[in-house]
CSV table of C-alpha atoms in Angstrom, one decimal:
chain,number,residue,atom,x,y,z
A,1,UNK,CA,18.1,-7.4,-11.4
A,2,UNK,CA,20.3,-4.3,-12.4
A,3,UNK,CA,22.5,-5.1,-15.1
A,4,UNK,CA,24.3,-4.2,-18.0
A,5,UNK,CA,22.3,-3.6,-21.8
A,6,UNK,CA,24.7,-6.4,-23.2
A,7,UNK,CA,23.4,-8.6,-20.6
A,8,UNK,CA,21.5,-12.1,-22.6
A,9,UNK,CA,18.7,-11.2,-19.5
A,10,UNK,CA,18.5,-7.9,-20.5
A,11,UNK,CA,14.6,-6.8,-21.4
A,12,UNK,CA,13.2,-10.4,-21.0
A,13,UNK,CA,10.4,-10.7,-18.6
A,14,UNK,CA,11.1,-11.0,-14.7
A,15,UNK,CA,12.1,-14.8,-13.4
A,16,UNK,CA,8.9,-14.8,-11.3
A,17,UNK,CA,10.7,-17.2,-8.7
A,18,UNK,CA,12.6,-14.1,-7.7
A,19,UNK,CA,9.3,-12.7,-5.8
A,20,UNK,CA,6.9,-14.8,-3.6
A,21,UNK,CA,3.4,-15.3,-4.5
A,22,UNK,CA,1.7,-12.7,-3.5
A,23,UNK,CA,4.2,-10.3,-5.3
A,24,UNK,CA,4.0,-12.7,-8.5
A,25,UNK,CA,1.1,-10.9,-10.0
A,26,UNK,CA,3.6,-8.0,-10.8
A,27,UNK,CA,6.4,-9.6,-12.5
A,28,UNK,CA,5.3,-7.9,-16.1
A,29,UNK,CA,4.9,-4.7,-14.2
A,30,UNK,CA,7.8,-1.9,-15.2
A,31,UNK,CA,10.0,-0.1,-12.8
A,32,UNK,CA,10.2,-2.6,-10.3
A,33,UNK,CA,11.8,-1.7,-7.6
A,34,UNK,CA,12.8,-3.6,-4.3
A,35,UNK,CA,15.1,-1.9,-1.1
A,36,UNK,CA,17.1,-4.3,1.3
A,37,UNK,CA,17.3,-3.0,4.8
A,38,UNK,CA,20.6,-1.9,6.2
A,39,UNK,CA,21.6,-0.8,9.5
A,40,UNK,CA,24.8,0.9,10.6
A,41,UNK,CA,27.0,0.4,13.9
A,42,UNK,CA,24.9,-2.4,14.7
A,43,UNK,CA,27.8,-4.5,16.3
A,44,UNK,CA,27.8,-1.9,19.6
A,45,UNK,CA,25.9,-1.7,22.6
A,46,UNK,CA,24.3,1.7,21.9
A,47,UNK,CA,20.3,2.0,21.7
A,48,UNK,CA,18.2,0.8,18.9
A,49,UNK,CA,16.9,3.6,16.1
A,50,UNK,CA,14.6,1.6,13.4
A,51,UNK,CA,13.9,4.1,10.5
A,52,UNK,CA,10.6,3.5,8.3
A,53,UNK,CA,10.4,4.9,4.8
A,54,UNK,CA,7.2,4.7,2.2
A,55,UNK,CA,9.1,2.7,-0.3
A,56,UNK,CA,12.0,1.7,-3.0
A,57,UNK,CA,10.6,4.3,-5.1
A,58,UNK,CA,12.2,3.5,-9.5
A,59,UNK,CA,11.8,5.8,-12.1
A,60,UNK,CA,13.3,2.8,-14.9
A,61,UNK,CA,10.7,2.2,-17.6
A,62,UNK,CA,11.5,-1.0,-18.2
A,63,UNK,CA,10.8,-4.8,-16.8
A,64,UNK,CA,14.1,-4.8,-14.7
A,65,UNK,CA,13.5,-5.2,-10.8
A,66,UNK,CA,16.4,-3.0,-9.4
A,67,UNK,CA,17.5,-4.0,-5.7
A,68,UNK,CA,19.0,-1.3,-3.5
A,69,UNK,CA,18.3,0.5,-0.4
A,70,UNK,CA,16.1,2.9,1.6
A,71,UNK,CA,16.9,6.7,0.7
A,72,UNK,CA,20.1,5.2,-0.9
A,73,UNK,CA,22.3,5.1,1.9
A,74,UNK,CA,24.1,1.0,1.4
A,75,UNK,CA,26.7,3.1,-1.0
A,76,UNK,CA,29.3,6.2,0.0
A,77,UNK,CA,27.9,7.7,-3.2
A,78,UNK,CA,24.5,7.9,-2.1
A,79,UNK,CA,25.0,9.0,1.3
A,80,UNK,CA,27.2,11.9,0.3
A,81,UNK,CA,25.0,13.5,-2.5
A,82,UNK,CA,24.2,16.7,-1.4
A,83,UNK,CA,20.5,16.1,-2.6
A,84,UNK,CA,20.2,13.3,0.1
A,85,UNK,CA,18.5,15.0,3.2
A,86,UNK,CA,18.1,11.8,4.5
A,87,UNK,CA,21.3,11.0,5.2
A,88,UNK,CA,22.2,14.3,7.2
A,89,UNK,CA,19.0,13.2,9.1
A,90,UNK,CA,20.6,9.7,9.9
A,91,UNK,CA,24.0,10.7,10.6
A,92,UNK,CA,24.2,12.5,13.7
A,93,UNK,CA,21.9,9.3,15.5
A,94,UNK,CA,25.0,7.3,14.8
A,95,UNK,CA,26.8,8.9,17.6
A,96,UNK,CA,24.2,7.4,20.1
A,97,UNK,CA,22.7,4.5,18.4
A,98,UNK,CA,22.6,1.9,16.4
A,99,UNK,CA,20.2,2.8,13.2
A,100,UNK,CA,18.1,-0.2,11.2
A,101,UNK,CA,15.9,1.6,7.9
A,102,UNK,CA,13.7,-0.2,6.0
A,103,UNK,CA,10.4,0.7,4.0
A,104,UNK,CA,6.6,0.1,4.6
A,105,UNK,CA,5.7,-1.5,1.0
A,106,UNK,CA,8.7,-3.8,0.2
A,107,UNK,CA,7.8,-3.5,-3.8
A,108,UNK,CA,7.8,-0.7,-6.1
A,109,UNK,CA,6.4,-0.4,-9.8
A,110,UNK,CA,6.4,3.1,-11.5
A,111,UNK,CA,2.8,2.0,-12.8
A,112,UNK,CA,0.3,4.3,-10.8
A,113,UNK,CA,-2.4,2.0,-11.2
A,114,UNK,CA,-0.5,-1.4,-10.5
A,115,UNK,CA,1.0,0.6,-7.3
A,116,UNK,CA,-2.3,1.5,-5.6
A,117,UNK,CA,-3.3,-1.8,-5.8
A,118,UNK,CA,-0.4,-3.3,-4.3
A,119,UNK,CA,-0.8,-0.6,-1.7
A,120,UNK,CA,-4.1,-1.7,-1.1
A,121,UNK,CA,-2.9,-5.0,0.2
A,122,UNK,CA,-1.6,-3.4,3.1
A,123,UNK,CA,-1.9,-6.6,5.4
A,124,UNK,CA,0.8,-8.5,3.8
A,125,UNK,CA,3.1,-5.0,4.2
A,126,UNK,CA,2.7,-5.0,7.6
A,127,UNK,CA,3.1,-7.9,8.5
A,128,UNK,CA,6.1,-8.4,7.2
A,129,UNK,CA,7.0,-5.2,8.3
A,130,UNK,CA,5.7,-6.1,12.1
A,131,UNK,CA,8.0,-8.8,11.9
A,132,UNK,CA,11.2,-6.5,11.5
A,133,UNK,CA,9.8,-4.5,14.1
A,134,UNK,CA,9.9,-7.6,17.1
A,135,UNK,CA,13.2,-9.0,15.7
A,136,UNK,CA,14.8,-5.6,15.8
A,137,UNK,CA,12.9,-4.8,19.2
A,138,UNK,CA,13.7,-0.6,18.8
A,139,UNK,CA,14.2,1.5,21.9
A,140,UNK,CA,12.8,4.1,19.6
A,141,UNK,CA,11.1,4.0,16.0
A,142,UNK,CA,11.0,7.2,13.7
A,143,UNK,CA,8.5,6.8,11.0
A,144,UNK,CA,9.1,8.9,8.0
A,145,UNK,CA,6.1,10.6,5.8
A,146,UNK,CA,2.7,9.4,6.0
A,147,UNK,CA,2.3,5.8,4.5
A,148,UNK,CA,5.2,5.3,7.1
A,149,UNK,CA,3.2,6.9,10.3
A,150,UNK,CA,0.0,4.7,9.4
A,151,UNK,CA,1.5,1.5,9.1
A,152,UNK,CA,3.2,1.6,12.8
A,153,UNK,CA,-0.2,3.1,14.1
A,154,UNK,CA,-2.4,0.3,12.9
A,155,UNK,CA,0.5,-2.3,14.1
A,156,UNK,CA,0.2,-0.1,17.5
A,157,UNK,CA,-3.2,0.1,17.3
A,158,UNK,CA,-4.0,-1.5,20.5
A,159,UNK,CA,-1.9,1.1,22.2
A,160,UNK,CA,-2.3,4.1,20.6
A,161,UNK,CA,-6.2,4.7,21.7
A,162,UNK,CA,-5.4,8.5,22.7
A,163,UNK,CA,-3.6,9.1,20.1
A,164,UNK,CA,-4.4,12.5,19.0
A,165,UNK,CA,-1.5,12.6,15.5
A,166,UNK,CA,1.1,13.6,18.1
A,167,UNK,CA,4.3,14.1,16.5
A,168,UNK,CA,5.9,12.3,19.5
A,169,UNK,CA,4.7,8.8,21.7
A,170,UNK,CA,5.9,7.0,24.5
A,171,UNK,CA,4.3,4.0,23.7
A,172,UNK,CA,6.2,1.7,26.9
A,173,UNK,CA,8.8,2.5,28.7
A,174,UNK,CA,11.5,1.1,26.4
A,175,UNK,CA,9.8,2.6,23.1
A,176,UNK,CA,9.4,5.9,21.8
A,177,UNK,CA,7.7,7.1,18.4
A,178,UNK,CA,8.4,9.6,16.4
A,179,UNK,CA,6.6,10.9,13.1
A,180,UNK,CA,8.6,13.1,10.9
A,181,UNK,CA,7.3,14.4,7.4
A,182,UNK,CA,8.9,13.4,4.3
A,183,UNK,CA,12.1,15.4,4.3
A,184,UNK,CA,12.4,16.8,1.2
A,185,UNK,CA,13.0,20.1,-0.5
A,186,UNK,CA,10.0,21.2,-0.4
A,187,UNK,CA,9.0,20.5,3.2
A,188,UNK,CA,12.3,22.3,4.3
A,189,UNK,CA,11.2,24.9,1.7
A,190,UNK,CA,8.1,25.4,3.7
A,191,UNK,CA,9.9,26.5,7.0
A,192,UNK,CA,10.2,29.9,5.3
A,193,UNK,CA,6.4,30.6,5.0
A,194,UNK,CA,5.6,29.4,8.0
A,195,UNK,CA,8.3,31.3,10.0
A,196,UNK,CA,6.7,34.6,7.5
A,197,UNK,CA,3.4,33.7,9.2
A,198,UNK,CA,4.6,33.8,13.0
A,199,UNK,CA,6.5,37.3,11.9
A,200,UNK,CA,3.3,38.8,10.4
A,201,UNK,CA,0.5,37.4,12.4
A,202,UNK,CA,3.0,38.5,15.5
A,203,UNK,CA,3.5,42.2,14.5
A,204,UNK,CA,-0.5,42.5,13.3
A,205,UNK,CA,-1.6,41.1,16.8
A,206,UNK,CA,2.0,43.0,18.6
A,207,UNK,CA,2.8,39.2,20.2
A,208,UNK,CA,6.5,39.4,20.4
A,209,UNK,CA,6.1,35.3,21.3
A,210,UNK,CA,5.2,34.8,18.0
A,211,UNK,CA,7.6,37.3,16.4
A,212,UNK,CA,10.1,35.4,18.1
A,213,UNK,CA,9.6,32.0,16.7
A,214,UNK,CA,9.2,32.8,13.6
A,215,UNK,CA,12.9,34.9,13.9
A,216,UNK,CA,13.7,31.5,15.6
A,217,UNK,CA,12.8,28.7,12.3
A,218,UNK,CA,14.3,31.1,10.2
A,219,UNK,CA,17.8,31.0,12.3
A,220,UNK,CA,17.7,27.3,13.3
A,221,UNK,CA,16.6,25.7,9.6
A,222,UNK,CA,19.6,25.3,8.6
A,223,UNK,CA,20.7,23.4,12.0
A,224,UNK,CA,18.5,20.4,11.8
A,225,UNK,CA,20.5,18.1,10.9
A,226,UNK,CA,23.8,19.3,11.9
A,227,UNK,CA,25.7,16.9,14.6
């Protein structure tokens, strides 16, 4: 648990009770890391958003297993950095919906090696995570980055045959899905060469359709995730 360096706890070895047993094996491991879901304005009527992250993501070097939230967003601090993209992303669905976010892999460890293999028992993930999905039962489900994307199509496997890495599915009539990259600096960063591409490849082949997109990213970047 997060806690103070005066703490008696502080640096002794993980209370393996804390974590079940298949998560038991990583109680030594450092940077632990676990993210309780939240959801916001779920007391209303409006439509159901469930947001999927990768995971709690630590950078501690130490034994401590730190308990917080995906991207962040349980404390006003957190939701009003300016660094946090996903919060400006989450925002404006408020005004229609009600919004749950968890992660894919419900444990972290900044160990690279000890984190692929956890990663590797994807099974128990997503089941787990399957089971937020039916009690939640989302109108729509927005998956974000690729561990995220994955996960919901192997737990929509069954009815995602033609999928053909859409960006966008109606799976029924009551869900939708929706797979956005991670959104972080350096995605958004990449709007810029990739609006440079429709402008060149546009003026070198005199498409004015292309031209026009790429004028178009470069004018609307800075409106995604305005209200």
């Amino acid at each position: 648990m997060k806690m103070s360096k005066n703490d008696d706890n502080w640096g002794k070895t993980l209370d393996s009770d804390l974590l079940c047993d298949y998560l038991k094996p990583y109680k030594n491991c450092f940077g632990l890391g676990i993210d309780f879901p939240i959801w916001f304005d779920w007391n209303t009527n409006k439509s159901k958003v469930m947001i999927i992250g990768r995971d709690p993501q630590r950078s501690h070097k130490d034994n401590r297993l730190i308990i917080g939230s995906p991207f962040g967003l349980a404390n006003k601090g957190g939701r009003e950095t300016s660094k946090n993209k996903y919060w400006k992303f989450t925002e404006p669905l408020l005004e229609n919906n009600r919004v749950y976010i968890t992660d894919v892999y419900k444990l972290y460890t900044i160990n690279s090696l000890e984190r692929k293999k956890l990663k590797k028992e994807k099974g128990f993930h997503y089941e787990i995570l399957e089971k937020e999905i039916k009690a939640i039962n989302p109108n729509k489900i927005i998956t974000i980055g690729k561990d995220a994307q994955i996960a919901v199509s192997t737990i929509f496997k069954n009815k995602l045959e033609n999928y053909k890495n859409d960006p966008y599915v109606r799976l029924t009539d009551s869900l939708e899905l929706f797979f956005v990259p991670h959104i972080s600096n350096m995605v958004l960063q990449n709007f810029i060469p990739i609006a440079n591409l429709f402008l060149s490849i546009g003026k070198l082949k005199n498409n004015s359709t292309f031209e026009k997109i790429g004028i178009q990213i470069l004018n609307e970047k800075e409106n995604l995730f305005k209200k």
